[in-house]
Each structure stands twice: as C-alpha cells, then as structure tokens.
PDB file of C-alpha atoms in Angstrom:
ATOM      1  CA  MET K   1      61.431 205.072 -53.876  1.00 45.00           C
ATOM      2  CA  THR K   2      60.415 208.461 -53.196  1.00 51.00           C
ATOM      3  CA  PHE K   3      60.867 210.585 -50.011  1.00 50.00           C
ATOM      4  CA  THR K   4      59.040 213.831 -49.375  1.00 75.00           C
ATOM      5  CA  THR K   5      60.340 215.519 -45.622  1.00 92.00           C
ATOM      6  CA  PRO K   6      61.090 218.325 -44.563  1.00 96.00           C
ATOM      7  CA  HIS K   7      64.575 217.569 -44.378  1.00 97.00           C
ATOM      8  CA  ARG K   8      64.411 216.381 -48.384  1.00 96.00           C
ATOM      9  CA  GLN K   9      62.844 219.815 -48.437  1.00 97.00           C
ATOM     10  CA  ALA K  10      65.366 222.022 -47.178  1.00 98.00           C
ATOM     11  CA  PHE K  11      67.925 220.307 -49.120  1.00 98.00           C
ATOM     12  CA  ASP K  12      65.755 220.579 -52.628  1.00 98.00           C
ATOM     13  CA  ASP K  13      65.808 224.568 -51.898  1.00 98.00           C
ATOM     14  CA  ALA K  14      69.229 224.551 -51.197  1.00 98.00           C
ATOM     15  CA  PHE K  15      69.906 222.807 -54.310  1.00 98.00           C
ATOM     16  CA  ALA K  16      68.244 224.938 -56.416  1.00 98.00           C
ATOM     17  CA  ARG K  17      70.204 227.840 -55.155  1.00 98.00           C
ATOM     18  CA  CYS K  18      73.505 226.237 -55.035  1.00 98.00           C
ATOM     19  CA  PRO K  19      74.123 222.724 -56.211  1.00 98.00           C
ATOM     20  CA  LEU K  20      77.986 222.708 -54.191  1.00 98.00           C
ATOM     21  CA  ILE K  21      78.712 220.342 -51.133  1.00 98.00           C
ATOM     22  CA  ALA K  22      81.223 221.991 -49.365  1.00 98.00           C
ATOM     23  CA  ILE K  23      84.059 219.012 -48.468  1.00 98.00           C
ATOM     24  CA  LEU K  24      85.399 219.925 -44.988  1.00 98.00           C
ATOM     25  CA  ARG K  25      87.078 216.805 -44.544  1.00 98.00           C
ATOM     26  CA  GLY K  26      90.104 217.786 -41.926  1.00 98.00           C
ATOM     27  CA  VAL K  27      87.920 220.208 -40.149  1.00 98.00           C
ATOM     28  CA  THR K  28      87.275 221.363 -36.388  1.00 98.00           C
ATOM     29  CA  PRO K  29      85.444 221.964 -34.397  1.00 98.00           C
ATOM     30  CA  ASP K  30      86.503 225.558 -32.496  1.00 97.00           C
ATOM     31  CA  ALA K  31      88.067 226.407 -36.667  1.00 98.00           C
ATOM     32  CA  VAL K  32      84.371 225.517 -38.486  1.00 98.00           C
ATOM     33  CA  GLU K  33      82.237 228.443 -37.625  1.00 98.00           C
ATOM     34  CA  PRO K  34      84.076 231.366 -38.900  1.00 98.00           C
ATOM     35  CA  ILE K  35      84.434 228.515 -42.113  1.00 98.00           C
ATOM     36  CA  GLY K  36      81.142 227.912 -42.637  1.00 98.00           C
ATOM     37  CA  ASP K  37      80.145 231.877 -41.804  1.00 98.00           C
ATOM     38  CA  ALA K  38      82.805 232.214 -45.100  1.00 98.00           C
ATOM     39  CA  LEU K  39      81.315 229.828 -47.061  1.00 98.00           C
ATOM     40  CA  VAL K  40      77.498 230.769 -46.631  1.00 98.00           C
ATOM     41  CA  GLU K  41      78.479 234.673 -47.803  1.00 98.00           C
ATOM     42  CA  ALA K  42      80.054 233.558 -50.727  1.00 98.00           C
ATOM     43  CA  GLY K  43      77.149 231.566 -51.957  1.00 98.00           C
ATOM     44  CA  PHE K  44      76.682 227.952 -50.709  1.00 98.00           C
ATOM     45  CA  THR K  45      73.618 226.756 -48.302  1.00 98.00           C
ATOM     46  CA  ILE K  46      75.032 222.822 -48.184  1.00 98.00           C
ATOM     47  CA  LEU K  47      78.004 221.669 -46.084  1.00 98.00           C
ATOM     48  CA  GLU K  48      79.682 218.850 -44.581  1.00 98.00           C
ATOM     49  CA  VAL K  49      82.068 217.370 -42.078  1.00 98.00           C
ATOM     50  CA  PRO K  50      83.879 214.456 -43.508  1.00 98.00           C
ATOM     51  CA  MET K  51      83.066 211.328 -40.264  1.00 98.00           C
ATOM     52  CA  ASN K  52      86.479 210.987 -39.648  1.00 98.00           C
ATOM     53  CA  SER K  53      87.276 215.348 -38.869  1.00 98.00           C
ATOM     54  CA  PRO K  54      88.210 215.414 -36.015  1.00 98.00           C
ATOM     55  CA  ASP K  55      84.803 215.466 -33.249  1.00 98.00           C
ATOM     56  CA  PRO K  56      82.635 215.180 -36.742  1.00 98.00           C
ATOM     57  CA  LEU K  57      79.864 214.986 -35.164  1.00 98.00           C
ATOM     58  CA  ASP K  58      80.921 218.324 -32.545  1.00 98.00           C
ATOM     59  CA  SER K  59      81.639 220.297 -36.665  1.00 98.00           C
ATOM     60  CA  ILE K  60      78.255 219.078 -37.286  1.00 98.00           C
ATOM     61  CA  ALA K  61      76.240 220.098 -34.913  1.00 98.00           C
ATOM     62  CA  ARG K  62      77.921 223.613 -34.547  1.00 98.00           C
ATOM     63  CA  LEU K  63      77.427 223.927 -37.867  1.00 98.00           C
ATOM     64  CA  ALA K  64      73.915 223.166 -37.518  1.00 98.00           C
ATOM     65  CA  ARG K  65      73.286 225.414 -35.028  1.00 98.00           C
ATOM     66  CA  ARG K  66      74.422 229.223 -36.326  1.00 98.00           C
ATOM     67  CA  LEU K  67      74.035 228.548 -39.762  1.00 98.00           C
ATOM     68  CA  GLU K  68      70.047 227.941 -38.855  1.00 97.00           C
ATOM     69  CA  GLY K  69      67.873 229.017 -42.528  1.00 96.00           C
ATOM     70  CA  ARG K  70      71.606 229.732 -44.428  1.00 98.00           C
ATOM     71  CA  ALA K  71      72.558 225.807 -44.877  1.00 98.00           C
ATOM     72  CA  VAL K  72      71.452 222.725 -44.530  1.00 98.00           C
ATOM     73  CA  VAL K  73      74.244 220.902 -42.574  1.00 98.00           C
ATOM     74  CA  GLY K  74      75.316 217.120 -42.567  1.00 98.00           C
ATOM     75  CA  ALA K  75      78.070 214.217 -42.612  1.00 98.00           C
ATOM     76  CA  GLY K  76      80.493 212.927 -44.786  1.00 98.00           C
ATOM     77  CA  THR K  77      81.624 209.182 -45.580  1.00 98.00           C
ATOM     78  CA  VAL K  78      78.811 208.079 -43.341  1.00 98.00           C
ATOM     79  CA  LEU K  79      80.216 204.326 -43.648  1.00 98.00           C
ATOM     80  CA  ARG K  80      77.603 202.249 -41.034  1.00 98.00           C
ATOM     81  CA  VAL K  81      73.859 202.584 -39.935  1.00 98.00           C
ATOM     82  CA  GLU K  82      74.967 203.424 -36.884  1.00 98.00           C
ATOM     83  CA  ASP K  83      75.528 207.313 -37.658  1.00 98.00           C
ATOM     84  CA  VAL K  84      73.437 207.470 -39.217  1.00 98.00           C
ATOM     85  CA  ALA K  85      71.449 208.218 -35.463  1.00 98.00           C
ATOM     86  CA  ALA K  86      74.291 210.173 -34.557  1.00 98.00           C
ATOM     87  CA  VAL K  87      74.782 212.717 -37.262  1.00 98.00           C
ATOM     88  CA  GLY K  88      70.985 213.093 -37.258  1.00 98.00           C
ATOM     89  CA  ALA K  89      71.268 213.275 -33.038  1.00 98.00           C
ATOM     90  CA  ALA K  90      73.826 215.946 -34.143  1.00 98.00           C
ATOM     91  CA  GLY K  91      71.760 218.554 -36.359  1.00 98.00           C
ATOM     92  CA  GLY K  92      72.880 216.329 -39.293  1.00 98.00           C
ATOM     93  CA  THR K  93      70.640 215.712 -42.438  1.00 98.00           C
ATOM     94  CA  LEU K  94      71.916 215.141 -44.610  1.00 98.00           C
ATOM     95  CA  ILE K  95      74.148 211.406 -44.283  1.00 98.00           C
ATOM     96  CA  ILE K  96      76.020 211.934 -47.430  1.00 98.00           C
ATOM     97  CA  ALA K  97      78.927 208.544 -48.848  1.00 98.00           C
ATOM     98  CA  PRO K  98      81.889 207.449 -50.724  1.00 98.00           C
ATOM     99  CA  ASN K  99      80.632 204.214 -51.749  1.00 98.00           C
ATOM    100  CA  ALA K 100      76.679 202.915 -51.832  1.00 98.00           C
ATOM    101  CA  ASN K 101      75.844 200.548 -48.516  1.00 98.00           C
ATOM    102  CA  VAL K 102      72.609 200.107 -49.726  1.00 98.00           C
ATOM    103  CA  GLN K 103      71.669 199.342 -45.536  1.00 98.00           C
ATOM    104  CA  VAL K 104      73.043 203.367 -44.634  1.00 98.00           C
ATOM    105  CA  ILE K 105      71.434 204.578 -47.406  1.00 98.00           C
ATOM    106  CA  ALA K 106      68.055 202.488 -46.279  1.00 98.00           C
ATOM    107  CA  ALA K 107      68.485 203.835 -42.633  1.00 98.00           C
ATOM    108  CA  ALA K 108      69.129 207.985 -44.235  1.00 98.00           C
ATOM    109  CA  ALA K 109      65.616 207.999 -46.152  1.00 96.00           C
ATOM    110  CA  GLU K 110      63.233 205.888 -43.120  1.00 96.00           C
ATOM    111  CA  ARG K 111      64.077 208.841 -40.606  1.00 96.00           C
ATOM    112  CA  GLY K 112      63.728 211.055 -43.465  1.00 96.00           C
ATOM    113  CA  TYR K 113      67.366 212.389 -43.758  1.00 98.00           C
ATOM    114  CA  VAL K 114      68.628 213.258 -47.306  1.00 98.00           C
ATOM    115  CA  ALA K 115      71.321 209.762 -48.072  1.00 98.00           C
ATOM    116  CA  LEU K 116      73.839 211.139 -50.652  1.00 98.00           C
ATOM    117  CA  PRO K 117      75.274 207.732 -51.692  1.00 98.00           C
ATOM    118  CA  GLY K 118      78.830 207.198 -54.649  1.00 98.00           C
ATOM    119  CA  ILE K 119      78.666 205.330 -57.199  1.00 98.00           C
ATOM    120  CA  ALA K 120      81.149 204.753 -59.297  1.00 97.00           C
ATOM    121  CA  THR K 121      78.417 202.380 -61.872  1.00 97.00           C
ATOM    122  CA  PRO K 122      74.817 201.884 -63.272  1.00 97.00           C
ATOM    123  CA  THR K 123      74.446 198.956 -61.035  1.00 97.00           C
ATOM    124  CA  GLU K 124      74.555 201.129 -58.181  1.00 98.00           C
ATOM    125  CA  ALA K 125      73.069 204.155 -59.835  1.00 98.00           C
ATOM    126  CA  PHE K 126      69.860 201.759 -59.780  1.00 98.00           C
ATOM    127  CA  ALA K 127      70.808 200.227 -56.402  1.00 98.00           C
ATOM    128  CA  ALA K 128      71.196 203.268 -54.266  1.00 98.00           C
ATOM    129  CA  LEU K 129      68.360 204.839 -56.043  1.00 98.00           C
ATOM    130  CA  ASP K 130      65.833 201.333 -55.036  1.00 98.00           C
ATOM    131  CA  ALA K 131      66.904 202.098 -51.774  1.00 98.00           C
ATOM    132  CA  GLY K 132      66.004 205.587 -51.085  1.00 97.00           C
ATOM    133  CA  ALA K 133      68.776 207.949 -51.839  1.00 98.00           C
ATOM    134  CA  ALA K 134      67.881 211.370 -53.074  1.00 98.00           C
ATOM    135  CA  ALA K 135      70.676 212.531 -55.513  1.00 98.00           C
ATOM    136  CA  LEU K 136      73.895 209.673 -56.942  1.00 98.00           C
ATOM    137  CA  LYS K 137      78.079 210.809 -55.459  1.00 98.00           C
ATOM    138  CA  LEU K 138      80.252 210.393 -59.505  1.00 98.00           C
ATOM    139  CA  PHE K 139      82.805 208.934 -57.180  1.00 98.00           C
ATOM    140  CA  PRO K 140      85.329 209.626 -57.632  1.00 97.00           C
ATOM    141  CA  ALA K 141      85.836 211.737 -60.629  1.00 98.00           C
ATOM    142  CA  GLU K 142      88.925 211.210 -61.351  1.00 96.00           C
ATOM    143  CA  ALA K 143      88.551 207.574 -62.067  1.00 95.00           C
ATOM    144  CA  ALA K 144      85.364 208.601 -64.454  1.00 96.00           C
ATOM    145  CA  SER K 145      84.396 211.494 -67.617  1.00 97.00           C
ATOM    146  CA  PRO K 146      81.966 213.125 -68.727  1.00 98.00           C
ATOM    147  CA  ALA K 147      81.053 210.916 -71.210  1.00 98.00           C
ATOM    148  CA  VAL K 148      80.894 208.786 -69.127  1.00 97.00           C
ATOM    149  CA  LEU K 149      78.204 210.272 -66.978  1.00 98.00           C
ATOM    150  CA  LYS K 150      76.584 211.364 -69.871  1.00 98.00           C
ATOM    151  CA  ALA K 151      76.815 208.112 -70.080  1.00 97.00           C
ATOM    152  CA  MET K 152      74.545 207.338 -66.782  1.00 97.00           C
ATOM    153  CA  ARG K 153      72.774 210.192 -67.801  1.00 97.00           C
ATOM    154  CA  ALA K 154      71.541 208.766 -70.595  1.00 97.00           C
ATOM    155  CA  VAL K 155      69.697 204.983 -68.875  1.00 98.00           C
ATOM    156  CA  LEU K 156      68.939 206.457 -65.326  1.00 98.00           C
ATOM    157  CA  PRO K 157      65.695 208.392 -64.161  1.00 97.00           C
ATOM    158  CA  LYS K 158      65.396 211.140 -65.804  1.00 96.00           C
ATOM    159  CA  GLY K 159      65.895 214.373 -63.560  1.00 96.00           C
ATOM    160  CA  THR K 160      68.581 211.864 -61.308  1.00 98.00           C
ATOM    161  CA  ARG K 161      71.096 214.500 -59.910  1.00 98.00           C
ATOM    162  CA  VAL K 162      74.455 213.576 -60.511  1.00 98.00           C
ATOM    163  CA  LEU K 163      77.273 215.433 -58.297  1.00 98.00           C
ATOM    164  CA  PRO K 164      81.036 214.491 -59.637  1.00 98.00           C
ATOM    165  CA  VAL K 165      83.542 214.019 -56.899  1.00 98.00           C
ATOM    166  CA  GLY K 166      87.345 214.443 -56.409  1.00 98.00           C
ATOM    167  CA  GLY K 167      89.907 216.274 -58.452  1.00 97.00           C
ATOM    168  CA  ILE K 168      86.657 219.148 -59.228  1.00 98.00           C
ATOM    169  CA  VAL K 169      88.767 222.618 -60.358  1.00 98.00           C
ATOM    170  CA  PRO K 170      86.852 225.483 -61.441  1.00 98.00           C
ATOM    171  CA  GLU K 171      89.109 225.019 -64.967  1.00 97.00           C
ATOM    172  CA  ILE K 172      86.136 221.662 -65.323  1.00 98.00           C
ATOM    173  CA  MET K 173      83.086 222.396 -64.527  1.00 98.00           C
ATOM    174  CA  ALA K 174      81.451 223.632 -67.712  1.00 97.00           C
ATOM    175  CA  GLU K 175      82.824 220.113 -68.981  1.00 98.00           C
ATOM    176  CA  TRP K 176      80.941 218.422 -66.461  1.00 98.00           C
ATOM    177  CA  ARG K 177      77.972 220.521 -66.863  1.00 98.00           C
ATOM    178  CA  ASN K 178      77.954 219.905 -70.355  1.00 97.00           C
ATOM    179  CA  ALA K 179      77.859 215.907 -69.947  1.00 98.00           C
ATOM    180  CA  GLY K 180      74.455 216.347 -66.869  1.00 97.00           C
ATOM    181  CA  ALA K 181      75.938 217.431 -64.134  1.00 98.00           C
ATOM    182  CA  ALA K 182      73.503 218.044 -61.546  1.00 98.00           C
ATOM    183  CA  GLY K 183      76.511 219.824 -59.184  1.00 98.00           C
ATOM    184  CA  PHE K 184      78.944 218.704 -57.194  1.00 98.00           C
ATOM    185  CA  GLY K 185      80.975 218.119 -54.371  1.00 98.00           C
ATOM    186  CA  LEU K 186      84.070 219.915 -54.343  1.00 98.00           C
ATOM    187  CA  GLY K 187      86.777 219.240 -51.456  1.00 98.00           C
ATOM    188  CA  SER K 188      90.558 219.992 -51.271  1.00 97.00           C
ATOM    189  CA  ALA K 189      90.848 222.371 -53.406  1.00 98.00           C
ATOM    190  CA  LEU K 190      87.936 224.444 -51.909  1.00 98.00           C
ATOM    191  CA  TYR K 191      89.035 223.547 -48.234  1.00 98.00           C
ATOM    192  CA  ALA K 192      92.101 222.383 -47.110  1.00 98.00           C
ATOM    193  CA  PRO K 193      92.795 221.396 -42.821  1.00 97.00           C
ATOM    194  CA  GLY K 194      94.937 225.416 -41.983  1.00 95.00           C
ATOM    195  CA  MET K 195      93.053 227.687 -44.591  1.00 97.00           C
ATOM    196  CA  THR K 196      92.613 230.595 -42.657  1.00 97.00           C
ATOM    197  CA  ALA K 197      88.901 231.105 -43.065  1.00 98.00           C
ATOM    198  CA  ALA K 198      88.867 234.186 -46.005  1.00 98.00           C
ATOM    199  CA  GLU K 199      90.924 231.383 -47.740  1.00 98.00           C
ATOM    200  CA  VAL K 200      88.160 229.296 -47.814  1.00 98.00           C
ATOM    201  CA  GLY K 201      85.725 232.636 -48.571  1.00 98.00           C
ATOM    202  CA  ALA K 202      88.383 233.083 -51.584  1.00 98.00           C
ATOM    203  CA  ARG K 203      88.596 229.814 -52.920  1.00 98.00           C
ATOM    204  CA  ALA K 204      84.286 229.768 -52.617  1.00 98.00           C
ATOM    205  CA  ALA K 205      84.216 233.044 -54.770  1.00 98.00           C
ATOM    206  CA  ARG K 206      86.317 231.369 -57.456  1.00 98.00           C
ATOM    207  CA  PHE K 207      83.904 228.256 -57.396  1.00 98.00           C
ATOM    208  CA  ILE K 208      80.857 231.121 -56.715  1.00 98.00           C
ATOM    209  CA  ALA K 209      81.333 232.733 -60.495  1.00 98.00           C
ATOM    210  CA  ALA K 210      82.901 229.692 -62.204  1.00 97.00           C
ATOM    211  CA  LEU K 211      79.352 227.841 -61.330  1.00 96.00           C
ATOM    212  CA  GLN K 212      77.651 231.079 -62.915  1.00 94.00           C
ATOM    213  CA  ALA K 213      79.977 231.313 -66.093  1.00 93.00           C
ATOM    214  CA  GLY K 214      78.840 227.160 -67.166  1.00 75.00           C
TER     215      GLY K 214
END
C-alpha cells in the first residue's frame, strides 16, 4: 500500500538529503537538544529516540519542537499499537521498530506517520510493505550480510528502501551500499549515553564523510 501524507513527504525529503537515521538509545531529555543540534549541524536529518530510553516521549517532544523544519523526529522500539498515538501526540512522526508487527505498522500508516519496521526475512519484508511500511530496517545487520541484502533486493519491489541497522560503522558502509542499502540506522557507533554533543558531532561527521565517499 502507498500512503502519501505530509509526514511521509517530509520523511522522503529528509531521507533524500541524508539517508542516515541517528538512534539515540538511552538519551535523556536534559541532554537531547544539544545532541540534536550537533547531529543536524553535521548533516543528519532523521533522528530516533527509542521507547526504552528514559522519558522518551519528553525527549521526542523537545527534539520535535527544536528541530522543526530541520529534521524529522520519531520513536524507535515501538512495540505496541497504543504507543503509536503517544508518539504522535509528542510530535513524533516516525514509528520505528526492531520487528514487523503488522498492527503497529498499519496503525502508523493509518495516522499518516512513517513506519520503518525491522525485518530479517523476505516473508517479513513483504508483510511489512503490505501493511504500509515506508521503508524496511534490516535488523540485526550483524546477523545478515551484504550478500543477504542483495538477494532480498532481487525480489523486493523496485524502489523499496532497505536500511541495515546494527553494528554499522563508517568502514563497512560502502560494501552495504554496493549491495543495495538505501541508507543506515546508526546506534552505539554514533551515540552512547554520557557522550557530549561535541563527541556526537564528531562521530556524525565521520559517518557523513563515509556516506559521501561511498
């Protein structure tokens, strides 16, 4: 199913500018704004606060207000249908998950939000797309390989965006891109709790450089 909404268009535009998703697992509301600023200044346009972070909805609300017009913001590790509305109420428009729960995907799509579920098999990938996923998160990427992604890309609908997530570092991005990765989700190699905004900005710059080089 294809859904064209303002939120989907904003995501598509942000993804075209920078197909990297910053995963801020463990970030706290009092630290999130300067970190968001550092990421956007480095070139990131898509930010995710996982729901198993401290006070995630507060962090999402702060980022959504601060980065309005500069980046799209949403939640990761969205496992329940009821969390979709809560994320939206906080100002988040991305519903990202480690799994392919078709009810969560459909709930996000029905509200005009952008669903990026986690998949590991073609069966999960096709079910997620049928439910309204805007893109697919190949997770965990450590359990797959560029060869696996290339094989999936041969059968998925043309234009399907697949983003490896898990263990991604700048040095391996080119190999994944050559296999058909549309972008990446970046976790602990980009951000870990306790890092300063300057540290995050420096790591972000290395990822941007690797993206541009590849």
